[in-house]
CSV table of C-alpha atoms in Angstrom, one decimal:
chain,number,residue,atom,x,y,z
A,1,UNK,CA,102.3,161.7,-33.1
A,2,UNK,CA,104.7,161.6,-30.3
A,3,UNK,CA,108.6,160.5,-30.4
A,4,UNK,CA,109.7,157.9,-29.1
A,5,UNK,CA,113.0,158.9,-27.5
A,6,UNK,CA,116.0,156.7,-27.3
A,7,UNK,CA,119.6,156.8,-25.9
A,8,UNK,CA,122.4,154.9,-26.5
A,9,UNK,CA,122.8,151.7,-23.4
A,10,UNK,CA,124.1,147.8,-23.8
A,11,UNK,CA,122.1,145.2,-24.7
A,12,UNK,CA,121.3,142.7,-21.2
A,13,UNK,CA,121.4,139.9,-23.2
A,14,UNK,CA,124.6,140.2,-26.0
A,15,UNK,CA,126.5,143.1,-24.4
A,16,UNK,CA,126.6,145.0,-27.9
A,17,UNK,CA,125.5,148.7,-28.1
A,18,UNK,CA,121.7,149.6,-29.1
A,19,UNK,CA,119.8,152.6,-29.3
A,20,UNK,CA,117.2,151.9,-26.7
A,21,UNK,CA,114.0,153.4,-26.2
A,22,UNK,CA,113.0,155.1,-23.3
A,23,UNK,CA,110.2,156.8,-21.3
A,24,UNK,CA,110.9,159.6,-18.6
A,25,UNK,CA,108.6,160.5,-15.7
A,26,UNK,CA,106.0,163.5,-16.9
A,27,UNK,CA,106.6,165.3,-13.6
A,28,UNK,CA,110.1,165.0,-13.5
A,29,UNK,CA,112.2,165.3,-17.8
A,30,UNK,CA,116.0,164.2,-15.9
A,31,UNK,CA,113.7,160.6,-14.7
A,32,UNK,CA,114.1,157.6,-16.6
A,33,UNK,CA,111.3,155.3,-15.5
A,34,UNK,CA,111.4,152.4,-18.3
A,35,UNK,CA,114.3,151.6,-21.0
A,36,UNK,CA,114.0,148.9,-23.5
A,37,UNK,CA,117.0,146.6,-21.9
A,38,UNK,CA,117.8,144.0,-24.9
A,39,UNK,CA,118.6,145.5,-28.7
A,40,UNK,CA,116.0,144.0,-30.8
A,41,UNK,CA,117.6,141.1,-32.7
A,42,UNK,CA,117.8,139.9,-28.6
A,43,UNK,CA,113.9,140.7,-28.0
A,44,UNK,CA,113.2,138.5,-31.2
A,45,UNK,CA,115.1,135.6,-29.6
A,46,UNK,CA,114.0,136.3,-26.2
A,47,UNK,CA,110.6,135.9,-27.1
A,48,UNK,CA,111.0,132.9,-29.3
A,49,UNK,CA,112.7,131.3,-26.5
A,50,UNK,CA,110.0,132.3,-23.8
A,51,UNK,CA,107.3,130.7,-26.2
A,52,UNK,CA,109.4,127.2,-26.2
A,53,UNK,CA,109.6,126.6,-22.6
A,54,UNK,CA,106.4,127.9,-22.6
A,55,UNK,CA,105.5,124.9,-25.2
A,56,UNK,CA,108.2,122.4,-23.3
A,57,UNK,CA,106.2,123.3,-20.3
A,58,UNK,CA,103.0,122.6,-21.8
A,59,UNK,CA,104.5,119.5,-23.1
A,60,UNK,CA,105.9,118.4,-19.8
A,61,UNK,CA,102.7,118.8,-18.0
A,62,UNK,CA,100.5,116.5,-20.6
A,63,UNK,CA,103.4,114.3,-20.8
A,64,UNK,CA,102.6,113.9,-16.8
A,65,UNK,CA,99.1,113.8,-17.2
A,66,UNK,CA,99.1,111.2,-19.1
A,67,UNK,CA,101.8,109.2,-17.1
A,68,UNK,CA,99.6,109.6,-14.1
A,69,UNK,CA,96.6,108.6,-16.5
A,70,UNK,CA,98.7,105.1,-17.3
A,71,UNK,CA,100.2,104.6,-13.9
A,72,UNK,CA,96.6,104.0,-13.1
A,73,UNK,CA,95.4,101.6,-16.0
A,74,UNK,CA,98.8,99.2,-15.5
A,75,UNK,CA,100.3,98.6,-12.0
A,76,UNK,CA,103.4,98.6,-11.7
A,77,UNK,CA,104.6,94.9,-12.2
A,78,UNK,CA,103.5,95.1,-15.6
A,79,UNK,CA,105.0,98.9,-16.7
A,80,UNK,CA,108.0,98.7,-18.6
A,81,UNK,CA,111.3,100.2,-16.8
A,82,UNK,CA,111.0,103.4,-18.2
A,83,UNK,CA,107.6,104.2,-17.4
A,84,UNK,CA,108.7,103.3,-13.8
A,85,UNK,CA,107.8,99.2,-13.6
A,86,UNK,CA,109.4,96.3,-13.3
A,87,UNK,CA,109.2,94.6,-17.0
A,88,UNK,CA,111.7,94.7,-19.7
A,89,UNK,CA,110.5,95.0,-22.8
A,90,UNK,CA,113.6,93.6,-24.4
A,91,UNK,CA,113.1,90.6,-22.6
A,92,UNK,CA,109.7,90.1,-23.1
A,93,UNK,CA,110.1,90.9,-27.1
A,94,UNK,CA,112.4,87.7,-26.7
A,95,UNK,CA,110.3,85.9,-24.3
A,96,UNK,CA,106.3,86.4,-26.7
A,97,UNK,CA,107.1,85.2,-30.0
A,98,UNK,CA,104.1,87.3,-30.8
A,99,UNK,CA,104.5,90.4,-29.1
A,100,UNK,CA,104.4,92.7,-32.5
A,101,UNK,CA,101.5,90.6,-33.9
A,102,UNK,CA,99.9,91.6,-30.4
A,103,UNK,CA,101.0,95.4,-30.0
A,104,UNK,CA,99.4,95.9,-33.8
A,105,UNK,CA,96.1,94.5,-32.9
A,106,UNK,CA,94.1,97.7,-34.1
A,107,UNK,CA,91.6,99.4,-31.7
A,108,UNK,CA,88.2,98.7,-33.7
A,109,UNK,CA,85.2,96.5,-32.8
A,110,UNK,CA,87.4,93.5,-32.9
A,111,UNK,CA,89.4,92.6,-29.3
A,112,UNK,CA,91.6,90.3,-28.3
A,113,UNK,CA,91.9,87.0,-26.2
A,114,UNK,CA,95.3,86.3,-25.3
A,115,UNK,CA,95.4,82.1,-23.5
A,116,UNK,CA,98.3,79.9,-22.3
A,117,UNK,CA,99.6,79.0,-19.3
A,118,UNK,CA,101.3,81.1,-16.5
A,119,UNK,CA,104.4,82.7,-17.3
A,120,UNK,CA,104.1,82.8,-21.5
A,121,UNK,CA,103.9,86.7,-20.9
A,122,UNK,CA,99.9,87.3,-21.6
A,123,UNK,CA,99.3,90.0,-19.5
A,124,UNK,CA,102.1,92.0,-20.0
A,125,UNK,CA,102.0,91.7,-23.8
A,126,UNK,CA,98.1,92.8,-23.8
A,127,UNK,CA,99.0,95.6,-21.2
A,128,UNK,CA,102.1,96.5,-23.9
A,129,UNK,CA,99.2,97.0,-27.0
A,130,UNK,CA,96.8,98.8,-24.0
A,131,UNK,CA,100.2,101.1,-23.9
A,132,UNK,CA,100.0,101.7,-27.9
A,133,UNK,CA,96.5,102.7,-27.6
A,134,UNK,CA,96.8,104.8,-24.7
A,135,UNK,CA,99.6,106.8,-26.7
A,136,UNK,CA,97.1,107.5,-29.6
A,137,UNK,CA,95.8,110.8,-30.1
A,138,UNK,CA,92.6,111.3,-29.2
A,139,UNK,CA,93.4,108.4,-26.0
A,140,UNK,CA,90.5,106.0,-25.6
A,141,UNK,CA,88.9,105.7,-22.5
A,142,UNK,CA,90.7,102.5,-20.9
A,143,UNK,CA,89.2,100.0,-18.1
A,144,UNK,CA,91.8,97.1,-17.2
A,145,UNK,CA,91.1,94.9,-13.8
A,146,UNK,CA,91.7,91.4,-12.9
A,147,UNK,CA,89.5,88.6,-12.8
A,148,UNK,CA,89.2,88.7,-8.8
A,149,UNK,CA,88.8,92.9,-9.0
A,150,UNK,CA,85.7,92.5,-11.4
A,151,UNK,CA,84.1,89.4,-9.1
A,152,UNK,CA,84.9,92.3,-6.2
A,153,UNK,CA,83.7,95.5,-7.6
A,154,UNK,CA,80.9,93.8,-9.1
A,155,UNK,CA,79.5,93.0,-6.0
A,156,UNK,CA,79.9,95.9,-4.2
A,157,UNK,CA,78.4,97.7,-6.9
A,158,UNK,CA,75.6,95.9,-6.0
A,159,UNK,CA,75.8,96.2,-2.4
A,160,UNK,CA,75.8,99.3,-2.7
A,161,UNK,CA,73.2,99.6,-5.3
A,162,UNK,CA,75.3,101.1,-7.7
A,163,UNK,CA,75.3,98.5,-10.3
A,164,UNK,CA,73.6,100.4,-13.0
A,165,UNK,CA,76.7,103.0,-13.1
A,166,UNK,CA,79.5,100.4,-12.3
A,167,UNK,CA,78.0,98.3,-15.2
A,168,UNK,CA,78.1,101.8,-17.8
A,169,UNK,CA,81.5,102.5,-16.8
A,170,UNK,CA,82.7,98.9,-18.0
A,171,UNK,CA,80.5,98.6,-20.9
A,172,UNK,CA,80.8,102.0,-22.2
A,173,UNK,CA,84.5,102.4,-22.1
A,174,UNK,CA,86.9,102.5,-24.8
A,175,UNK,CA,88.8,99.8,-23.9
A,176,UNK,CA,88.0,96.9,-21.7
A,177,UNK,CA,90.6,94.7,-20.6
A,178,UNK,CA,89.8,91.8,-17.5
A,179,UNK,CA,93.4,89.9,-16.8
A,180,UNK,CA,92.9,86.1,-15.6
A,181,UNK,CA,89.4,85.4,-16.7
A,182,UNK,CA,88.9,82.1,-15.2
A,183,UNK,CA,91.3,82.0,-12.1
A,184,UNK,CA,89.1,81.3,-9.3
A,185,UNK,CA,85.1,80.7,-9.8
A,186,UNK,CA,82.6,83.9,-9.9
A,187,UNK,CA,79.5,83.7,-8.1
A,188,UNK,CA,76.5,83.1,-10.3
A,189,UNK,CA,75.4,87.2,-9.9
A,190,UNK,CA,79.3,88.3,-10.8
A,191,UNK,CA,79.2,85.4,-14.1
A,192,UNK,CA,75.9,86.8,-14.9
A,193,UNK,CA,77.2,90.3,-15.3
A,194,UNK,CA,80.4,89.5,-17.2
A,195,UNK,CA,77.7,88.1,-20.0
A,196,UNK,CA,75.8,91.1,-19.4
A,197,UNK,CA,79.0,93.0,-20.2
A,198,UNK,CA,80.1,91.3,-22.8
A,199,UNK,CA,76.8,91.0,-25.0
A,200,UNK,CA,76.4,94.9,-24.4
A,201,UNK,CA,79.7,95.7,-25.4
A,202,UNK,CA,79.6,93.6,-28.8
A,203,UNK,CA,76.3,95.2,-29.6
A,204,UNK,CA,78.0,98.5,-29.5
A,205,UNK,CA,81.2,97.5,-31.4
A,206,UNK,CA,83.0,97.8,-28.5
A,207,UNK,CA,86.7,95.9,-27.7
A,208,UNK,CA,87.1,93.7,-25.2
A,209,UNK,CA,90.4,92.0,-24.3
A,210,UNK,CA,91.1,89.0,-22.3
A,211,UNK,CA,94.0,87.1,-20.8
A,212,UNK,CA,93.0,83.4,-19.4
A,213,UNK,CA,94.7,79.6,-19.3
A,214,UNK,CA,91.6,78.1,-20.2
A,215,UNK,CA,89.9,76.9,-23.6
A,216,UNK,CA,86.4,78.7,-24.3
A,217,UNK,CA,84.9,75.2,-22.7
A,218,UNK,CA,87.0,75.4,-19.5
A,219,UNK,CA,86.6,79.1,-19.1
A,220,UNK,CA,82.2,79.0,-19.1
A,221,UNK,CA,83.1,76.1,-16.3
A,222,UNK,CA,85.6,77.7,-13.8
A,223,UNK,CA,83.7,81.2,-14.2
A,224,UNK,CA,80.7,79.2,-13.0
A,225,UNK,CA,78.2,80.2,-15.8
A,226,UNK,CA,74.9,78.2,-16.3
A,227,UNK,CA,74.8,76.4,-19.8
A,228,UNK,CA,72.1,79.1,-21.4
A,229,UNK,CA,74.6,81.6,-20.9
A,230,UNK,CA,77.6,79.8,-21.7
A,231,UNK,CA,77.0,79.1,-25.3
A,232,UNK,CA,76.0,82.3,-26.3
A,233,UNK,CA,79.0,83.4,-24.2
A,234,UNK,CA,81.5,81.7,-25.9
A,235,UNK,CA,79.7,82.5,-29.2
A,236,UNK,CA,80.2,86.2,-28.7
A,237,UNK,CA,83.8,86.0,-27.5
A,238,UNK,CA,84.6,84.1,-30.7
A,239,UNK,CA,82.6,86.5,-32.9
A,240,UNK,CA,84.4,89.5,-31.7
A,241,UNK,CA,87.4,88.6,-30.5
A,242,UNK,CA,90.5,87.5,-32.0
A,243,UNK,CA,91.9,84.6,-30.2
A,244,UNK,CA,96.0,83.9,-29.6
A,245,UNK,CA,97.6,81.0,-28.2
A,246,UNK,CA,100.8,82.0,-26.4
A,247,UNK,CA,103.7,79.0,-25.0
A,248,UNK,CA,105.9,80.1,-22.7
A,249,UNK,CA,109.9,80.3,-23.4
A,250,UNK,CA,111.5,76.8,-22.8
A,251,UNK,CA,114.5,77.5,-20.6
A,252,UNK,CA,117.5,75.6,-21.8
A,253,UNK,CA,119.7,73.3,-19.9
């Protein structure tokens, strides 16, 4: 078995003295072409270091992935100043009495219906328990869109006759979230797909979550859904869904 040769040099890393090991040129002995340049206490560390920025890097990168991931589930309105947005969560914690009963909803068959008028915080307390469930390990699959984006892509989808995929990807996902249900009337092919969407969804013991000002008998009217549909409608919602009344803060004088 051959030697391996060393000679006495300085360690790159600590300065102290090692016996390094070396390999010379075969065609020429007074050659050194490699020398082992850190003593091996230095190699140890070296290497342990090299593996965590190889993890921090690894960390860094998912860590982006799924900030780009969130960045487009929530716009920006409704992300919380660190994650680049314009809300403050200590001032929505004072301003949604029922922000921690909201944020530990649990991700089951059961979803959540958050109503009350404009400005008691509904959307971004549902988009704060999205958040929560986004963090989780493995991360559900997440749809979130306004009441005017589903009316909109809901058509096109069937302008373009692509509504058998548009309607897997909402009633197949994860998570389901539409913001505003209510605020400005569907047409009677858009209503008839939210049902569509909703009945599937509860079938599967899938979540859906809802933000809207109206009570379930205001909602069926101002979506514009035909009185067959409605009851059964408002029968699944209540069935499956858990249902929170939120005031907005009173402003002193």
């Amino acid at each position: 078995m051959e030697t391996i040769e060393h000679i006495t040099a300085v360690c790159e890393d600590c300065q102290q003295t090692f016996e390094a090991a070396i390999a010379r040129s075969p065609f020429d002995p007074n050659r050194i072409i490699a020398r082992q340049r850190r003593c091996e206490p230095c190699v140890t560390a070296f290497e342990v270091r090299i593996a965590d920025e190889a993890r921090k890097a690894r960390h860094e990168a998912a860590r982006a992935q799924s900030e780009a991931v969130w960045e487009r589930v929530c716009p920006k309105l409704y992300r919380t100043i660190d994650e680049g947005g314009l809300t403050d969560p200590i001032q929505l914690a004072r301003d949604v009495a029922k922000l921690y009963e909201i944020i530990g909803h649990p991700l089951g068959h059961r979803g959540l219906i958050l109503r009350g008028d404009t400005g008691a915080g509904k959307t971004r307390a549902m988009y704060r328990l999205l958040r929560r469930y986004h963090d989780s390990i493995p991360r559900p699959s997440m749809v979130a869109m306004s009441a005017g984006e589903f009316d909109r892509s809901a058509r096109d989808a069937a302008g373009r006759f692509q509504l058998t995929e548009w309607f897997s990807s909402l009633s197949e996902s994860d998570v389901l979230f539409i913001d505003d249900v209510g605020k400005g009337k569907w047409t009677p092919a858009t209503a008839g797909q939210f049902w569509e969407v909703v009945d599937a969804r509860s079938k599967q013991g899938r979540p859906i979550f809802l933000t809207t000002n109206c009570s379930g008998e205001t909602l069926v009217q101002h979506i514009g859904l035909n009185k067959d549909i409605a009851e059964p409608l408002l029968r699944r919602l209540r069935e499956s869904c858990k249902a929170l009344v939120l005031q907005p803060k009173q402003e002193l004088n």
